[in-house]
Tab-separated table of C-alpha atoms in Angstrom:
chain	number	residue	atom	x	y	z
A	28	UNK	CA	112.531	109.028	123.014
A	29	UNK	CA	114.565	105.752	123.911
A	30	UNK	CA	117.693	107.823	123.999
A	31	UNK	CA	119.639	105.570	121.176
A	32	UNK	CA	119.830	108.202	118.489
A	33	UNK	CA	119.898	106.939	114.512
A	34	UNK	CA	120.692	109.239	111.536
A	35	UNK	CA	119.198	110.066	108.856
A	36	UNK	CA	115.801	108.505	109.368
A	37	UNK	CA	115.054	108.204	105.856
A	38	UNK	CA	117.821	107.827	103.209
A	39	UNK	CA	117.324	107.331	99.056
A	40	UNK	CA	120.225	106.545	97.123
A	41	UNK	CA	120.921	104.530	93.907
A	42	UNK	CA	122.260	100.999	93.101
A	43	UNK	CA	126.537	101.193	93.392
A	44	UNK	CA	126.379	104.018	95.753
A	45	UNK	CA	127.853	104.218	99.194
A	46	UNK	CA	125.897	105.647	102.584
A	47	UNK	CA	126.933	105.693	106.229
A	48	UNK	CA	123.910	105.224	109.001
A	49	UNK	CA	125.384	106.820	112.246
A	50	UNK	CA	124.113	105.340	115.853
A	51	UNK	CA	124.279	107.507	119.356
A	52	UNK	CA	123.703	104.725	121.838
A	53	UNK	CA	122.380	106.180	125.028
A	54	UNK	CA	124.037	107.886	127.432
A	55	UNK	CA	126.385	105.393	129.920
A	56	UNK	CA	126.152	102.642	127.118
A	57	UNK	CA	129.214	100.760	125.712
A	58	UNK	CA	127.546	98.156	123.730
A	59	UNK	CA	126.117	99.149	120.148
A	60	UNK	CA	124.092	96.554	118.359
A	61	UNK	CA	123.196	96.706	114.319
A	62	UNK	CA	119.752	95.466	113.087
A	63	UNK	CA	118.706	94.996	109.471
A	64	UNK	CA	114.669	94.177	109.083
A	65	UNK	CA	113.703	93.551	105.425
A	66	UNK	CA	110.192	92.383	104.267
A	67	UNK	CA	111.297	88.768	104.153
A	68	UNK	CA	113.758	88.371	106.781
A	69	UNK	CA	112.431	89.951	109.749
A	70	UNK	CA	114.961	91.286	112.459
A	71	UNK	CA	118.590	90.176	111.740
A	72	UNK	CA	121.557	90.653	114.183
A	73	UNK	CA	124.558	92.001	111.956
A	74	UNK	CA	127.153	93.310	114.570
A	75	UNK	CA	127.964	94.372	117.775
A	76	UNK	CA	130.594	96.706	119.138
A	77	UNK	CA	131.832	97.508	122.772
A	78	UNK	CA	133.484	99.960	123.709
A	79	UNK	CA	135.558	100.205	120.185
A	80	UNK	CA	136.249	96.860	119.501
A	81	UNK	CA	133.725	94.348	117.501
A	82	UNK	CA	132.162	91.520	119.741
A	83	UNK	CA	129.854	89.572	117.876
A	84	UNK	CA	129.182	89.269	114.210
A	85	UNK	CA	126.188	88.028	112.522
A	86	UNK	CA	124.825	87.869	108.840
A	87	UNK	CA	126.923	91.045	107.481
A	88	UNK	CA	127.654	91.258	104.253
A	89	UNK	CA	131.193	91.760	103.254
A	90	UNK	CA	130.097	94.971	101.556
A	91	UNK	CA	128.673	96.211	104.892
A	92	UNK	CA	131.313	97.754	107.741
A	93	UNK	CA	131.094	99.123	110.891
A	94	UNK	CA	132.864	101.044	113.501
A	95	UNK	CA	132.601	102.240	117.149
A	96	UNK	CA	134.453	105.599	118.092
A	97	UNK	CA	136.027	107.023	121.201
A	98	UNK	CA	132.771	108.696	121.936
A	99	UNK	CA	131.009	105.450	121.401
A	100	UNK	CA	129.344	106.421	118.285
A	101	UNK	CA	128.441	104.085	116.114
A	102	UNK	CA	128.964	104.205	112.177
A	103	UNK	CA	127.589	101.278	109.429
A	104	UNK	CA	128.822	101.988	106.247
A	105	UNK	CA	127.416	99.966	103.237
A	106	UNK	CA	128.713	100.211	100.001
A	107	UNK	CA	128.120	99.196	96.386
A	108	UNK	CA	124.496	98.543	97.078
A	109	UNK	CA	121.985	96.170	95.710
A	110	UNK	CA	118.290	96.729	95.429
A	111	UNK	CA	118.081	93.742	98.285
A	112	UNK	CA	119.807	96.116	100.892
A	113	UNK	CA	116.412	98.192	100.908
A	114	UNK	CA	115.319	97.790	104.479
A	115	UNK	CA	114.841	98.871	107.868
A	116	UNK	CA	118.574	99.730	110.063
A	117	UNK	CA	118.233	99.465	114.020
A	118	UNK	CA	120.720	100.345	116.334
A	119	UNK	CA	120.612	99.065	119.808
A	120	UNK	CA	122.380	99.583	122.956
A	121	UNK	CA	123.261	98.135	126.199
A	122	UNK	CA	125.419	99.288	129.303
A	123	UNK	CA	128.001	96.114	129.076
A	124	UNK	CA	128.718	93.352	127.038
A	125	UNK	CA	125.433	91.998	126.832
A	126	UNK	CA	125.183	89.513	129.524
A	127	UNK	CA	123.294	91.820	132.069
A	128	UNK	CA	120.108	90.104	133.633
A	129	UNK	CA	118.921	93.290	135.239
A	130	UNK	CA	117.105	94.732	131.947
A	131	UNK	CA	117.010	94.553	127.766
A	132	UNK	CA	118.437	96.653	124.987
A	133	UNK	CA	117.317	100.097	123.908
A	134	UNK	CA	116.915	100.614	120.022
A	135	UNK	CA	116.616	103.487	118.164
A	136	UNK	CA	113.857	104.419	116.056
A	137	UNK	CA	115.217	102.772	113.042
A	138	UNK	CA	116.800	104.280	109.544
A	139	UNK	CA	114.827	103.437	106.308
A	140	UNK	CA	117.362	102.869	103.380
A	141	UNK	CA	115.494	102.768	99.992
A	142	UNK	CA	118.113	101.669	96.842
A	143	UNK	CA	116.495	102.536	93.588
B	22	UNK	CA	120.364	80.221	122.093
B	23	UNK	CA	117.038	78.242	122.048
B	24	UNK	CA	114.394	78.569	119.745
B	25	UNK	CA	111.459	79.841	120.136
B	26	UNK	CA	107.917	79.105	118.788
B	27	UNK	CA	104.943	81.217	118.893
B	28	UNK	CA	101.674	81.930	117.303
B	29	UNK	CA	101.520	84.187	113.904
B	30	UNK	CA	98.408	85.944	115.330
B	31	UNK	CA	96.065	86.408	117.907
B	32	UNK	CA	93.373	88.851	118.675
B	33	UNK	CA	91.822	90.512	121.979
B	34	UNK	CA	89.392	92.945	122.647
B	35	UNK	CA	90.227	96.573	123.935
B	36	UNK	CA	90.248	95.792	127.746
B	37	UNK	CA	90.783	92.531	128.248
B	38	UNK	CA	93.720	90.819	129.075
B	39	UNK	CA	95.867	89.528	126.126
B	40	UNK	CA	97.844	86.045	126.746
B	41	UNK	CA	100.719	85.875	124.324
B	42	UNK	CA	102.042	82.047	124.750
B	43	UNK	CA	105.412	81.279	123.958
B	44	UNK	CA	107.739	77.264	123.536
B	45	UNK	CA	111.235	77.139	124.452
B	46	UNK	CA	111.402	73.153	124.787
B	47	UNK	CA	114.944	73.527	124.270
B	48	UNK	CA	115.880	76.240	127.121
B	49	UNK	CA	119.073	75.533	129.097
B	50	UNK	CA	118.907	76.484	132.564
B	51	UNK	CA	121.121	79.383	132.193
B	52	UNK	CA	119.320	80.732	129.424
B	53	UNK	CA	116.081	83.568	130.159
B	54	UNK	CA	112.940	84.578	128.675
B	55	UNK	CA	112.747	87.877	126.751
B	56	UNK	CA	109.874	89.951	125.630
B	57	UNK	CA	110.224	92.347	122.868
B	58	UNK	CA	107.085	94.504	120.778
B	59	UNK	CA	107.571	96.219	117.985
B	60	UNK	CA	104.606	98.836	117.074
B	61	UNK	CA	104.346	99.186	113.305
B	62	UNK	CA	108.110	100.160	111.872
B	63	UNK	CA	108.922	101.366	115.344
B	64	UNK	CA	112.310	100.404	117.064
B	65	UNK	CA	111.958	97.367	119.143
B	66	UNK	CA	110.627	97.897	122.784
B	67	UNK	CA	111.926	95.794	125.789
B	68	UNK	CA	109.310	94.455	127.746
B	69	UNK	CA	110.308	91.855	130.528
B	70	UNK	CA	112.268	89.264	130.909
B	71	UNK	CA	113.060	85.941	133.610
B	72	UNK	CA	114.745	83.185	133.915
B	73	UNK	CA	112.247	80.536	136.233
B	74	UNK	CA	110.313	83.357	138.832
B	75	UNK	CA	106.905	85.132	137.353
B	76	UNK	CA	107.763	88.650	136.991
B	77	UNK	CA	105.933	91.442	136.837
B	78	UNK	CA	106.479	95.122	135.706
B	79	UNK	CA	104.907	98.215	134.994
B	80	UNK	CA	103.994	96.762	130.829
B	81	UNK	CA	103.312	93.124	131.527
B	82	UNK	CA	103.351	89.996	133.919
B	83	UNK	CA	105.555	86.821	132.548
B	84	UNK	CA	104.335	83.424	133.585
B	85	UNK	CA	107.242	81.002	133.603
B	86	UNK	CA	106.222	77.361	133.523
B	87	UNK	CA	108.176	75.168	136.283
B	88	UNK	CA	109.899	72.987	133.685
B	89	UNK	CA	110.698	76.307	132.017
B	90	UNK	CA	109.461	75.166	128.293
B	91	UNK	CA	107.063	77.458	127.569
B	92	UNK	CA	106.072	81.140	128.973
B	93	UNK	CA	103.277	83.728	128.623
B	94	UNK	CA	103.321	87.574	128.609
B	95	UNK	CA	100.346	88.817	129.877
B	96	UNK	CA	99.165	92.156	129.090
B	97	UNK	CA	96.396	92.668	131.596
B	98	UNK	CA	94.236	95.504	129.959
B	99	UNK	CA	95.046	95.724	126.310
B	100	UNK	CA	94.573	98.992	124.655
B	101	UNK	CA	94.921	99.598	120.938
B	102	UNK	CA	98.058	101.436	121.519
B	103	UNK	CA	99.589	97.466	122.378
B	104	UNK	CA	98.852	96.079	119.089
B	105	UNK	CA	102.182	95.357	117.819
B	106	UNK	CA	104.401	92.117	116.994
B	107	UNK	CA	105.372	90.510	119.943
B	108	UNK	CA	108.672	88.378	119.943
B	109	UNK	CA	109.999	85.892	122.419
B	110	UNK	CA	113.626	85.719	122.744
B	111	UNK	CA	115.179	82.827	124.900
B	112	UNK	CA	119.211	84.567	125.589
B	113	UNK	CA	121.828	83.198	127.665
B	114	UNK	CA	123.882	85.272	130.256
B	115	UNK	CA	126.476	83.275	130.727
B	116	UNK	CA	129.380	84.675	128.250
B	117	UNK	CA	130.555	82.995	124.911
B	118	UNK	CA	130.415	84.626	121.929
B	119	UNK	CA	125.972	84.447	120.831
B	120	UNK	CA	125.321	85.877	124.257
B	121	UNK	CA	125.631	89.772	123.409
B	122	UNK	CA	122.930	89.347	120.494
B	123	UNK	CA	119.164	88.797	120.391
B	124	UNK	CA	118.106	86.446	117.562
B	125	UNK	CA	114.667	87.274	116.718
B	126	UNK	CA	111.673	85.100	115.341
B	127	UNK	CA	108.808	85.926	113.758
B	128	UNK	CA	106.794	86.466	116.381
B	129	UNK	CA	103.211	87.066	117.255
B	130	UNK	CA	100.975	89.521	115.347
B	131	UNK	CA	98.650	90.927	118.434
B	132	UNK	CA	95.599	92.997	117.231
B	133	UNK	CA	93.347	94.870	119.846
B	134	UNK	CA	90.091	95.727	118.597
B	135	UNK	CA	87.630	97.892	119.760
């Protein structure tokens, strides 16, 4: 157990529809990090909160959103979805902003979106 | 942040060390070395990091060279339970806006066998 929490691990839904992923970083983290790994792109940074506010942004889609909340949780909703957005969804977290040289990120064990 | 350019695959016997090379001819000197694996659909797993000292650690040992282009990991006894994709990651720590991501490659495909 890495301690960075992701819900549901498995998730089925249908072309158009709308699901939210949900991220628990681990305890004493501020930084949450989003992850989408599909067959043919490998590992790709979408967004990163701290603290409540977004830091970094990557490739996310315009359809895809995400949010940090007072207890640090982590939500990415994606909506009206494609048969593409089938893939892998890490969450990753870090005690600061990112820039600490004492150790890496800690990522969750992953949720596996299927869009039939 | 640099890029990074490893081998698709290698292979090493159950036991023997495993020496995972890695090129970052484009590292600025503020910029480390990161090790990730990630075991079959698994979350990625930190496993070292430096910026121009050898480092060592419970998983692994990470050879720096001195003009800092290229690195290895070293796993010293390789078990099955390390074969995995192993990705080098070359991060910055000085602020800006790419610092608080990791941009992963494709990495290396390691296979232990028996």
């Amino acid at each position: 157990d890495s301690g960075v929490t992701q819900t549901p691990k498995h998730l089925i839904t249908a072309t158009g529809q709308r699901v939210t992923l949900r991220c628990s970083p681990r305890s004493g983290d501020l930084s949450v990090y989003w992850y989408q790994q599909s067959l043919d792109q490998g590992l790709q940074f979408l967004i990163q909160y701290y603290n409540g506010e977004e830091r970094a942004k990557g490739n996310i889609l315009e359809r895809f959103s995400a949010q940090q909340f007072p207890d640090l949780h982590s939500e990415l909703n994606l909506s009206s979805l494609e048969l593409g957005d089938s893939a892998l969804y890490f969450c990753a977290s870090s005690p600061g902003l990112g820039a600490e040289t004492n150790y890496g990120y800690t990522f969750g064990s992953g949720t596996r979106l299927t869009v039939v | 942040d640099a890029k990074t350019t490893q081998p698709t695959s290698m292979d090493c016997a159950e036991g023997r060390a495993a020496n995972l090379p890695c090129n970052h001819s484009t590292i600025s000197g503020n910029e480390y070395v990161y090790w990730y694996r990630q075991i079959h659909s698994q979350g990625p797993q930190y496993i070292i990091h430096g910026l121009k000292n050898n480092e060592t650690n419970e998983m692994a040992s990470l050879i720096i060279t001195e003009d800092r282009k290229s690195s290895t990991l070293i796993l010293p006894h390789a078990t099955l339970r390390d074969t995995a994709v192993y990705y080098c990651i070359v991060r910055g720590h000085a602020g800006g806006t790419s610092y608080g991501k990791l941009t992963f490659g494709q990495g290396t495909i390691l296979t232990v066998h028996p």
